[in-house]
Amino acid sequence: MSDSYVLIKGAMVIPMEGTGRESGDLPLPSNRNVVTIDAKNCLITPGISCGASLLIVFGYYCHLRNVYGSLYTPDDVYFANYAAALSLLNNGVTTVLDYCHVINSPAHADAAVKGLKDAAIRGTFCYGFYQNPKVPGDHSSIATDTFGPAAQVDNALRVRHEHFPSNDITSLLLTFGAALNDPPMQSRERTLGELSIARKLGSRLTTVHASVVSHGASKPEVVQNFADARLMGPELLAVVRNSGAGIVGTPDTELQMGMGYPVVWKATDMGCRACLGLDITSNQERDVHRKTADVLRMAILGGAEVMQMESLIGSIIPGKKADLVIFHCDDIDTVPVVDPIGTVVFHASTKNIDTVIINGRIVKRDGELVGVDWRSLQDQIISRPNG
């Protein structure tokens, strides 16, 4: 973007750091290649960072992964990732951690990466080591699958070098990470072995999803609260904090599945890097009973911190990447804007997101995604379940 500019005029800025007035010292562009956005009656925030977390529970593991995960074709994976990333952009999410556990072949991995890159979202693609059954629903068929753990590691190395040669967050929108298998489903030794492999692959981030499964209960999908299980107390949170690792929580899903009060709030109170993520996007929008400033910070700057990208994104100050969301606040749900942060958290919705910018490039304008053939994509999405 060295010879082109986006000039935003008239908006109220929620910078997340600083005062929001630092841009007054920046020179205005003098060349002709300037896109001017009239942002009167608008609020601007940094782009939202979503740690797309997935806590695995017993029923999900038995049915969705063991059956449906095996049915995905590479084309299915491409359109799923592409459409999901566009949906995130449409909702003002500019950075995502993608936990990918449908890598059934090298072609599946390539398709997943291509879907994210074609959507031009910022984030980290985390290569999942999970092995779906060769025969849907028959876990024993894994034994005859040639695309086993060793082949997965070789393929992960190929993906790392072919698609992410530098893996540098300062020059790439998308970087490479790793997603370990779920600790409750395997031995401690295997988990540590996978972590060692992830480091040898040069993963920028490594994610692991954990839950406490209540086996033998009347509802085996119900997960016990981490605190009640004494697995997420102050001592462990202190270890997480001191290591620099981050915690991603999905409050809506955790409350729905009986996991107890989301641990991310306790974690952030103790100084941990913590942010919010999405799991089942069709079952959202519950009250998490925190201050609006806490919620917005966790969604924006907290996410950047968890993904180790706070030096580049998460706030609006000179020197950071231009990942921005512009909310128009001139409708019946948002007028008057007495509390800008409260307006964004409680009153604004997707319909209020006028413009989304990633790395200085406009990806949504006047409420519509830019450069997306929605009709064609719509046909592809509809045809997938019936293919």
Short mmCIF file of N, CA and C in Angstrom, two decimals, residues 116-275:
data_model
loop_
_atom_site.label_atom_id
_atom_site.label_comp_id
_atom_site.label_asym_id
_atom_site.label_seq_id
_atom_site.Cartn_x
_atom_site.Cartn_y
_atom_site.Cartn_z
N LEU A 116 -8.68 -19.85 3.07
CA LEU A 116 -8.35 -18.71 3.93
C LEU A 116 -7.61 -17.62 3.17
N LYS A 117 -6.68 -18.04 2.33
CA LYS A 117 -5.91 -17.04 1.57
C LYS A 117 -6.79 -16.32 0.56
N ASP A 118 -7.70 -17.02 -0.09
CA ASP A 118 -8.57 -16.37 -1.06
C ASP A 118 -9.51 -15.38 -0.39
N ALA A 119 -9.88 -15.63 0.85
CA ALA A 119 -10.73 -14.69 1.58
C ALA A 119 -9.94 -13.48 2.06
N ALA A 120 -8.60 -13.60 2.07
CA ALA A 120 -7.71 -12.51 2.48
C ALA A 120 -7.93 -12.08 3.92
N ILE A 121 -8.13 -13.06 4.80
CA ILE A 121 -8.25 -12.76 6.23
C ILE A 121 -6.89 -12.92 6.88
N ARG A 122 -6.64 -12.16 7.92
CA ARG A 122 -5.40 -12.31 8.67
C ARG A 122 -5.56 -13.45 9.68
N GLY A 123 -4.49 -14.21 9.94
CA GLY A 123 -4.62 -15.24 10.96
C GLY A 123 -3.55 -16.29 10.89
N THR A 124 -3.78 -17.38 11.62
CA THR A 124 -2.87 -18.52 11.66
C THR A 124 -3.65 -19.79 11.35
N PHE A 125 -3.20 -20.51 10.34
CA PHE A 125 -3.77 -21.80 9.98
C PHE A 125 -3.07 -22.85 10.83
N CYS A 126 -3.83 -23.51 11.70
CA CYS A 126 -3.24 -24.52 12.58
C CYS A 126 -3.52 -25.92 12.04
N TYR A 127 -2.47 -26.56 11.56
CA TYR A 127 -2.58 -27.89 10.95
C TYR A 127 -2.93 -28.90 12.04
N GLY A 128 -4.10 -29.54 11.89
CA GLY A 128 -4.56 -30.51 12.88
C GLY A 128 -4.04 -31.90 12.62
N PHE A 129 -3.46 -32.53 13.63
CA PHE A 129 -2.91 -33.88 13.50
C PHE A 129 -3.99 -34.95 13.63
N TYR A 130 -5.24 -34.54 13.87
CA TYR A 130 -6.31 -35.51 14.08
C TYR A 130 -6.53 -36.35 12.83
N GLN A 131 -6.71 -37.66 13.02
CA GLN A 131 -6.91 -38.59 11.91
C GLN A 131 -8.36 -39.06 11.90
N ASN A 132 -9.11 -38.63 10.88
CA ASN A 132 -10.48 -39.09 10.74
C ASN A 132 -10.51 -40.53 10.23
N PRO A 133 -11.50 -41.32 10.63
CA PRO A 133 -11.57 -42.71 10.16
C PRO A 133 -11.66 -42.79 8.63
N LYS A 134 -11.00 -43.78 8.07
CA LYS A 134 -11.07 -43.98 6.63
C LYS A 134 -12.49 -44.32 6.21
N VAL A 135 -13.17 -45.12 7.02
CA VAL A 135 -14.58 -45.46 6.80
C VAL A 135 -15.40 -44.66 7.81
N PRO A 136 -16.31 -43.81 7.35
CA PRO A 136 -17.09 -42.98 8.27
C PRO A 136 -17.75 -43.80 9.38
N GLY A 137 -17.50 -43.41 10.61
CA GLY A 137 -18.12 -44.07 11.75
C GLY A 137 -17.38 -45.29 12.25
N ASP A 138 -16.39 -45.75 11.52
CA ASP A 138 -15.65 -46.96 11.92
C ASP A 138 -14.24 -46.56 12.32
N HIS A 139 -14.05 -46.34 13.60
CA HIS A 139 -12.75 -45.85 14.08
C HIS A 139 -11.65 -46.88 13.84
N SER A 140 -12.00 -48.15 13.79
CA SER A 140 -10.98 -49.18 13.58
C SER A 140 -10.37 -49.12 12.17
N SER A 141 -11.06 -48.45 11.23
CA SER A 141 -10.55 -48.36 9.86
C SER A 141 -9.30 -47.49 9.78
N ILE A 142 -8.99 -46.75 10.84
CA ILE A 142 -7.77 -45.94 10.85
C ILE A 142 -6.53 -46.82 10.65
N ALA A 143 -6.62 -48.06 11.12
CA ALA A 143 -5.47 -48.97 11.05
C ALA A 143 -5.05 -49.26 9.62
N THR A 144 -5.98 -49.16 8.67
CA THR A 144 -5.66 -49.46 7.27
C THR A 144 -5.45 -48.20 6.43
N ASP A 145 -5.47 -47.04 7.08
CA ASP A 145 -5.33 -45.77 6.36
C ASP A 145 -3.85 -45.46 6.16
N THR A 146 -3.44 -45.28 4.92
CA THR A 146 -2.03 -44.97 4.64
C THR A 146 -1.67 -43.54 5.02
N PHE A 147 -2.68 -42.67 5.19
CA PHE A 147 -2.41 -41.29 5.59
C PHE A 147 -2.45 -41.21 7.11
N GLY A 148 -1.51 -41.91 7.74
CA GLY A 148 -1.45 -41.99 9.19
C GLY A 148 -0.58 -40.91 9.80
N PRO A 149 -0.22 -41.05 11.08
CA PRO A 149 0.54 -40.01 11.79
C PRO A 149 1.83 -39.61 11.10
N ALA A 150 2.61 -40.59 10.62
CA ALA A 150 3.88 -40.25 9.96
C ALA A 150 3.64 -39.47 8.68
N ALA A 151 2.65 -39.90 7.89
CA ALA A 151 2.33 -39.19 6.65
C ALA A 151 1.80 -37.79 6.94
N GLN A 152 1.04 -37.65 8.04
CA GLN A 152 0.52 -36.33 8.44
C GLN A 152 1.68 -35.38 8.75
N VAL A 153 2.67 -35.86 9.46
CA VAL A 153 3.81 -35.01 9.79
C VAL A 153 4.56 -34.59 8.53
N ASP A 154 4.78 -35.54 7.62
CA ASP A 154 5.46 -35.22 6.36
C ASP A 154 4.66 -34.19 5.57
N ASN A 155 3.34 -34.35 5.57
CA ASN A 155 2.49 -33.42 4.83
C ASN A 155 2.48 -32.05 5.49
N ALA A 156 2.48 -32.02 6.82
CA ALA A 156 2.53 -30.74 7.53
C ALA A 156 3.80 -29.98 7.18
N LEU A 157 4.92 -30.71 7.09
CA LEU A 157 6.17 -30.08 6.71
C LEU A 157 6.10 -29.52 5.30
N ARG A 158 5.46 -30.27 4.39
CA ARG A 158 5.29 -29.79 3.02
C ARG A 158 4.44 -28.51 3.00
N VAL A 159 3.32 -28.54 3.73
CA VAL A 159 2.43 -27.37 3.78
C VAL A 159 3.18 -26.16 4.33
N ARG A 160 3.95 -26.40 5.37
CA ARG A 160 4.71 -25.30 5.99
C ARG A 160 5.64 -24.65 4.98
N HIS A 161 6.37 -25.44 4.19
CA HIS A 161 7.37 -24.89 3.28
C HIS A 161 6.75 -24.38 1.97
N GLU A 162 5.70 -25.04 1.48
CA GLU A 162 5.09 -24.62 0.21
C GLU A 162 4.23 -23.37 0.38
N HIS A 163 3.45 -23.32 1.44
CA HIS A 163 2.48 -22.24 1.59
C HIS A 163 2.94 -21.13 2.53
N PHE A 164 3.90 -21.43 3.40
CA PHE A 164 4.35 -20.45 4.38
C PHE A 164 5.88 -20.46 4.47
N PRO A 165 6.57 -20.15 3.39
CA PRO A 165 8.03 -20.27 3.38
C PRO A 165 8.73 -19.42 4.43
N SER A 166 8.22 -18.21 4.70
CA SER A 166 8.87 -17.36 5.70
C SER A 166 8.17 -17.44 7.05
N ASN A 167 6.84 -17.65 7.02
CA ASN A 167 6.01 -17.70 8.24
C ASN A 167 6.20 -16.46 9.10
N ASP A 168 6.33 -15.34 8.45
CA ASP A 168 6.62 -14.07 9.12
C ASP A 168 5.34 -13.23 9.21
N ILE A 169 4.89 -12.93 10.42
CA ILE A 169 3.64 -12.18 10.58
C ILE A 169 3.74 -10.75 10.07
N THR A 170 4.94 -10.22 9.90
CA THR A 170 5.06 -8.84 9.43
C THR A 170 4.86 -8.73 7.92
N SER A 171 5.03 -9.84 7.20
CA SER A 171 4.90 -9.79 5.74
C SER A 171 3.78 -10.66 5.20
N LEU A 172 3.23 -11.58 6.01
CA LEU A 172 2.18 -12.48 5.55
C LEU A 172 0.88 -12.24 6.31
N LEU A 173 -0.25 -12.28 5.60
CA LEU A 173 -1.53 -12.23 6.29
C LEU A 173 -1.78 -13.54 7.04
N LEU A 174 -1.45 -14.66 6.39
CA LEU A 174 -1.72 -15.97 6.98
C LEU A 174 -0.40 -16.66 7.31
N THR A 175 -0.31 -17.21 8.51
CA THR A 175 0.90 -17.93 8.94
C THR A 175 0.53 -19.36 9.34
N PHE A 176 1.56 -20.16 9.58
CA PHE A 176 1.39 -21.59 9.87
C PHE A 176 1.51 -21.87 11.36
N GLY A 177 0.59 -22.71 11.84
CA GLY A 177 0.63 -23.19 13.21
C GLY A 177 0.26 -24.66 13.26
N ALA A 178 0.15 -25.19 14.45
CA ALA A 178 -0.19 -26.60 14.61
C ALA A 178 -1.30 -26.75 15.64
N ALA A 179 -2.15 -27.76 15.43
CA ALA A 179 -3.23 -28.08 16.36
C ALA A 179 -3.03 -29.52 16.83
N LEU A 180 -2.74 -29.68 18.11
CA LEU A 180 -2.49 -31.01 18.66
C LEU A 180 -3.80 -31.76 18.83
N ASN A 181 -3.70 -33.08 18.92
CA ASN A 181 -4.87 -33.88 19.27
C ASN A 181 -5.30 -33.56 20.69
N ASP A 182 -6.53 -33.90 21.02
CA ASP A 182 -7.11 -33.52 22.29
C ASP A 182 -6.54 -34.36 23.44
N PRO A 183 -5.93 -33.72 24.44
CA PRO A 183 -5.30 -34.47 25.54
C PRO A 183 -6.19 -35.50 26.22
N PRO A 184 -7.51 -35.24 26.41
CA PRO A 184 -8.32 -36.28 27.07
C PRO A 184 -8.43 -37.56 26.25
N MET A 185 -8.10 -37.48 24.95
CA MET A 185 -8.28 -38.63 24.08
C MET A 185 -6.98 -39.39 23.82
N GLN A 186 -5.87 -38.98 24.44
CA GLN A 186 -4.60 -39.66 24.18
C GLN A 186 -3.70 -39.54 25.40
N SER A 187 -2.57 -40.23 25.34
CA SER A 187 -1.65 -40.24 26.48
C SER A 187 -0.89 -38.93 26.57
N ARG A 188 -0.36 -38.67 27.77
CA ARG A 188 0.44 -37.49 28.00
C ARG A 188 1.69 -37.52 27.12
N GLU A 189 2.27 -38.71 26.96
CA GLU A 189 3.49 -38.84 26.17
C GLU A 189 3.24 -38.48 24.71
N ARG A 190 2.09 -38.88 24.18
CA ARG A 190 1.80 -38.57 22.79
C ARG A 190 1.58 -37.07 22.62
N THR A 191 0.91 -36.45 23.57
CA THR A 191 0.69 -35.00 23.49
C THR A 191 2.02 -34.26 23.48
N LEU A 192 2.93 -34.65 24.37
CA LEU A 192 4.25 -34.00 24.41
C LEU A 192 5.02 -34.26 23.12
N GLY A 193 4.86 -35.46 22.55
CA GLY A 193 5.52 -35.77 21.28
C GLY A 193 5.01 -34.89 20.15
N GLU A 194 3.70 -34.66 20.12
CA GLU A 194 3.13 -33.80 19.09
C GLU A 194 3.60 -32.36 19.26
N LEU A 195 3.73 -31.92 20.51
CA LEU A 195 4.23 -30.57 20.75
C LEU A 195 5.66 -30.42 20.24
N SER A 196 6.46 -31.44 20.44
CA SER A 196 7.83 -31.42 19.93
C SER A 196 7.84 -31.35 18.41
N ILE A 197 6.94 -32.09 17.76
CA ILE A 197 6.85 -32.07 16.29
C ILE A 197 6.44 -30.68 15.82
N ALA A 198 5.47 -30.08 16.51
CA ALA A 198 5.01 -28.74 16.13
C ALA A 198 6.15 -27.74 16.17
N ARG A 199 7.00 -27.85 17.16
CA ARG A 199 8.13 -26.92 17.26
C ARG A 199 9.13 -27.16 16.15
N LYS A 200 9.37 -28.44 15.81
CA LYS A 200 10.30 -28.75 14.73
C LYS A 200 9.78 -28.26 13.38
N LEU A 201 8.45 -28.20 13.24
CA LEU A 201 7.85 -27.70 12.01
C LEU A 201 7.96 -26.19 11.88
N GLY A 202 8.37 -25.53 12.93
CA GLY A 202 8.44 -24.07 12.91
C GLY A 202 7.09 -23.41 13.05
N SER A 203 6.18 -24.05 13.79
CA SER A 203 4.85 -23.49 13.99
C SER A 203 4.93 -22.16 14.73
N ARG A 204 4.24 -21.15 14.20
CA ARG A 204 4.24 -19.86 14.89
C ARG A 204 3.43 -19.94 16.17
N LEU A 205 2.33 -20.66 16.12
CA LEU A 205 1.50 -20.91 17.29
C LEU A 205 1.14 -22.39 17.33
N THR A 206 0.97 -22.92 18.51
CA THR A 206 0.47 -24.29 18.68
C THR A 206 -0.75 -24.22 19.59
N THR A 207 -1.86 -24.80 19.13
CA THR A 207 -3.09 -24.75 19.92
C THR A 207 -3.48 -26.16 20.34
N VAL A 208 -4.04 -26.26 21.50
CA VAL A 208 -4.54 -27.55 21.99
C VAL A 208 -5.87 -27.29 22.69
N HIS A 209 -6.84 -28.14 22.42
CA HIS A 209 -8.17 -27.95 22.96
C HIS A 209 -8.45 -29.04 23.98
N ALA A 210 -8.86 -28.64 25.16
CA ALA A 210 -9.02 -29.60 26.24
C ALA A 210 -10.37 -29.44 26.90
N SER A 211 -10.87 -30.55 27.44
CA SER A 211 -12.10 -30.53 28.21
C SER A 211 -12.04 -31.63 29.24
N VAL A 212 -12.90 -31.55 30.22
CA VAL A 212 -12.98 -32.59 31.24
C VAL A 212 -14.26 -33.37 30.97
N VAL A 213 -14.11 -34.56 30.43
CA VAL A 213 -15.27 -35.34 30.00
C VAL A 213 -15.82 -36.16 31.17
N SER A 214 -17.13 -36.09 31.35
CA SER A 214 -17.78 -36.82 32.42
C SER A 214 -18.25 -38.17 31.89
N HIS A 215 -17.36 -39.15 31.86
CA HIS A 215 -17.72 -40.48 31.36
C HIS A 215 -18.68 -41.18 32.32
N GLY A 216 -19.63 -41.88 31.76
CA GLY A 216 -20.53 -42.69 32.57
C GLY A 216 -21.70 -41.93 33.15
N ALA A 217 -21.75 -40.65 33.01
CA ALA A 217 -22.88 -39.87 33.52
C ALA A 217 -24.06 -40.03 32.59
N SER A 218 -25.22 -39.58 33.04
CA SER A 218 -26.41 -39.73 32.22
C SER A 218 -26.31 -38.94 30.93
N LYS A 219 -25.55 -37.86 30.97
CA LYS A 219 -25.32 -37.07 29.76
C LYS A 219 -23.82 -36.95 29.55
N PRO A 220 -23.21 -37.90 28.83
CA PRO A 220 -21.75 -37.91 28.71
C PRO A 220 -21.18 -36.70 27.99
N GLU A 221 -22.05 -35.91 27.29
CA GLU A 221 -21.51 -34.74 26.61
C GLU A 221 -21.31 -33.56 27.57
N VAL A 222 -21.85 -33.64 28.78
CA VAL A 222 -21.71 -32.55 29.74
C VAL A 222 -20.31 -32.56 30.33
N VAL A 223 -19.66 -31.40 30.29
CA VAL A 223 -18.29 -31.27 30.79
C VAL A 223 -18.30 -30.53 32.12
N GLN A 224 -17.51 -31.00 33.04
CA GLN A 224 -17.45 -30.37 34.36
C GLN A 224 -16.63 -29.09 34.30
N ASN A 225 -16.99 -28.19 35.17
CA ASN A 225 -16.26 -26.93 35.27
C ASN A 225 -14.80 -27.20 35.61
N PHE A 226 -13.89 -26.53 34.89
CA PHE A 226 -12.47 -26.72 35.14
C PHE A 226 -12.12 -26.46 36.61
N ALA A 227 -12.72 -25.44 37.16
CA ALA A 227 -12.40 -25.11 38.55
C ALA A 227 -12.86 -26.20 39.50
N ASP A 228 -14.07 -26.73 39.28
CA ASP A 228 -14.58 -27.79 40.12
C ASP A 228 -13.70 -29.03 40.04
N ALA A 229 -13.12 -29.26 38.84
CA ALA A 229 -12.26 -30.42 38.65
C ALA A 229 -10.84 -30.16 39.16
N ARG A 230 -10.60 -28.93 39.68
CA ARG A 230 -9.28 -28.53 40.19
C ARG A 230 -8.20 -28.63 39.11
N LEU A 231 -8.61 -28.36 37.87
CA LEU A 231 -7.67 -28.41 36.76
C LEU A 231 -7.37 -27.03 36.18
N MET A 232 -7.99 -26.01 36.72
CA MET A 232 -7.74 -24.67 36.20
C MET A 232 -7.77 -23.68 37.36
N GLY A 233 -7.04 -24.02 38.42
CA GLY A 233 -6.98 -23.16 39.58
C GLY A 233 -5.91 -22.11 39.45
N PRO A 234 -5.70 -21.31 40.49
CA PRO A 234 -4.72 -20.21 40.44
C PRO A 234 -3.31 -20.69 40.10
N GLU A 235 -2.92 -21.87 40.60
CA GLU A 235 -1.55 -22.33 40.34
C GLU A 235 -1.32 -22.57 38.86
N LEU A 236 -2.25 -23.26 38.20
CA LEU A 236 -2.08 -23.55 36.79
C LEU A 236 -2.17 -22.28 35.96
N LEU A 237 -3.07 -21.38 36.33
CA LEU A 237 -3.19 -20.12 35.60
C LEU A 237 -1.91 -19.31 35.73
N ALA A 238 -1.26 -19.39 36.86
CA ALA A 238 0.01 -18.69 37.03
C ALA A 238 1.08 -19.26 36.10
N VAL A 239 1.05 -20.58 35.90
CA VAL A 239 1.99 -21.20 34.97
C VAL A 239 1.73 -20.72 33.55
N VAL A 240 0.45 -20.66 33.18
CA VAL A 240 0.08 -20.17 31.85
C VAL A 240 0.53 -18.73 31.67
N ARG A 241 0.27 -17.91 32.67
CA ARG A 241 0.65 -16.50 32.60
C ARG A 241 2.16 -16.33 32.45
N ASN A 242 2.91 -17.04 33.26
CA ASN A 242 4.36 -16.89 33.25
C ASN A 242 5.00 -17.43 31.99
N SER A 243 4.35 -18.39 31.33
CA SER A 243 4.89 -18.97 30.10
C SER A 243 4.66 -18.07 28.89
N GLY A 244 3.69 -17.14 29.00
CA GLY A 244 3.34 -16.31 27.85
C GLY A 244 2.31 -16.95 26.95
N ALA A 245 1.83 -18.13 27.31
CA ALA A 245 0.78 -18.78 26.52
C ALA A 245 -0.54 -18.05 26.69
N GLY A 246 -1.50 -18.34 25.82
CA GLY A 246 -2.80 -17.69 25.88
C GLY A 246 -3.92 -18.69 26.05
N ILE A 247 -5.07 -18.20 26.52
CA ILE A 247 -6.25 -19.03 26.71
C ILE A 247 -7.38 -18.45 25.88
N VAL A 248 -8.02 -19.29 25.08
CA VAL A 248 -9.17 -18.89 24.28
C VAL A 248 -10.41 -19.51 24.89
N GLY A 249 -11.43 -18.71 25.11
CA GLY A 249 -12.69 -19.23 25.64
C GLY A 249 -13.83 -19.00 24.68
N THR A 250 -14.80 -19.92 24.70
CA THR A 250 -16.01 -19.77 23.89
C THR A 250 -17.20 -19.76 24.86
N PRO A 251 -17.48 -18.61 25.48
CA PRO A 251 -18.42 -18.56 26.59
C PRO A 251 -19.80 -19.14 26.28
N ASP A 252 -20.37 -18.79 25.12
CA ASP A 252 -21.72 -19.28 24.81
C ASP A 252 -21.77 -20.80 24.81
N THR A 253 -20.84 -21.42 24.10
CA THR A 253 -20.84 -22.87 24.00
C THR A 253 -20.52 -23.51 25.33
N GLU A 254 -19.58 -22.94 26.07
CA GLU A 254 -19.20 -23.52 27.36
C GLU A 254 -20.37 -23.51 28.34
N LEU A 255 -21.14 -22.43 28.35
CA LEU A 255 -22.31 -22.36 29.23
C LEU A 255 -23.39 -23.33 28.77
N GLN A 256 -23.61 -23.42 27.45
CA GLN A 256 -24.63 -24.31 26.92
C GLN A 256 -24.32 -25.77 27.23
N MET A 257 -23.03 -26.13 27.20
CA MET A 257 -22.63 -27.52 27.39
C MET A 257 -22.35 -27.87 28.85
N GLY A 258 -22.63 -26.96 29.75
CA GLY A 258 -22.49 -27.27 31.16
C GLY A 258 -21.07 -27.26 31.66
N MET A 259 -20.20 -26.47 31.02
CA MET A 259 -18.79 -26.43 31.42
C MET A 259 -18.54 -25.45 32.56
N GLY A 260 -19.58 -24.76 32.99
CA GLY A 260 -19.40 -23.81 34.08
C GLY A 260 -19.06 -22.42 33.56
N TYR A 261 -18.84 -21.50 34.50
CA TYR A 261 -18.54 -20.12 34.14
C TYR A 261 -17.21 -20.06 33.38
N PRO A 262 -17.17 -19.34 32.26
CA PRO A 262 -15.97 -19.32 31.42
C PRO A 262 -14.71 -18.94 32.19
N VAL A 263 -13.67 -19.76 32.04
CA VAL A 263 -12.44 -19.57 32.79
C VAL A 263 -11.63 -18.38 32.30
N VAL A 264 -11.94 -17.87 31.08
CA VAL A 264 -11.14 -16.78 30.54
C VAL A 264 -11.20 -15.53 31.41
N TRP A 265 -12.31 -15.32 32.10
CA TRP A 265 -12.42 -14.11 32.92
C TRP A 265 -11.50 -14.22 34.13
N LYS A 266 -11.47 -15.39 34.76
CA LYS A 266 -10.54 -15.61 35.86
C LYS A 266 -9.11 -15.49 35.36
N ALA A 267 -8.87 -16.01 34.16
CA ALA A 267 -7.52 -15.97 33.60
C ALA A 267 -7.06 -14.54 33.35
N THR A 268 -7.91 -13.72 32.77
CA THR A 268 -7.50 -12.35 32.49
C THR A 268 -7.35 -11.54 33.78
N ASP A 269 -8.15 -11.84 34.80
CA ASP A 269 -7.99 -11.17 36.08
C ASP A 269 -6.64 -11.49 36.72
N MET A 270 -6.10 -12.67 36.37
CA MET A 270 -4.80 -13.06 36.91
C MET A 270 -3.64 -12.64 36.03
N GLY A 271 -3.93 -11.90 34.96
CA GLY A 271 -2.87 -11.39 34.11
C GLY A 271 -2.50 -12.27 32.94
N CYS A 272 -3.30 -13.30 32.67
CA CYS A 272 -3.03 -14.16 31.51
C CYS A 272 -3.46 -13.48 30.22
N ARG A 273 -2.84 -13.88 29.13
CA ARG A 273 -3.34 -13.50 27.81
C ARG A 273 -4.60 -14.32 27.56
N ALA A 274 -5.72 -13.67 27.31
CA ALA A 274 -6.97 -14.39 27.14
C ALA A 274 -7.84 -13.67 26.12
N CYS A 275 -8.60 -14.44 25.35
CA CYS A 275 -9.50 -13.83 24.36
C CYS A 275 -10.71 -14.71 24.16
#
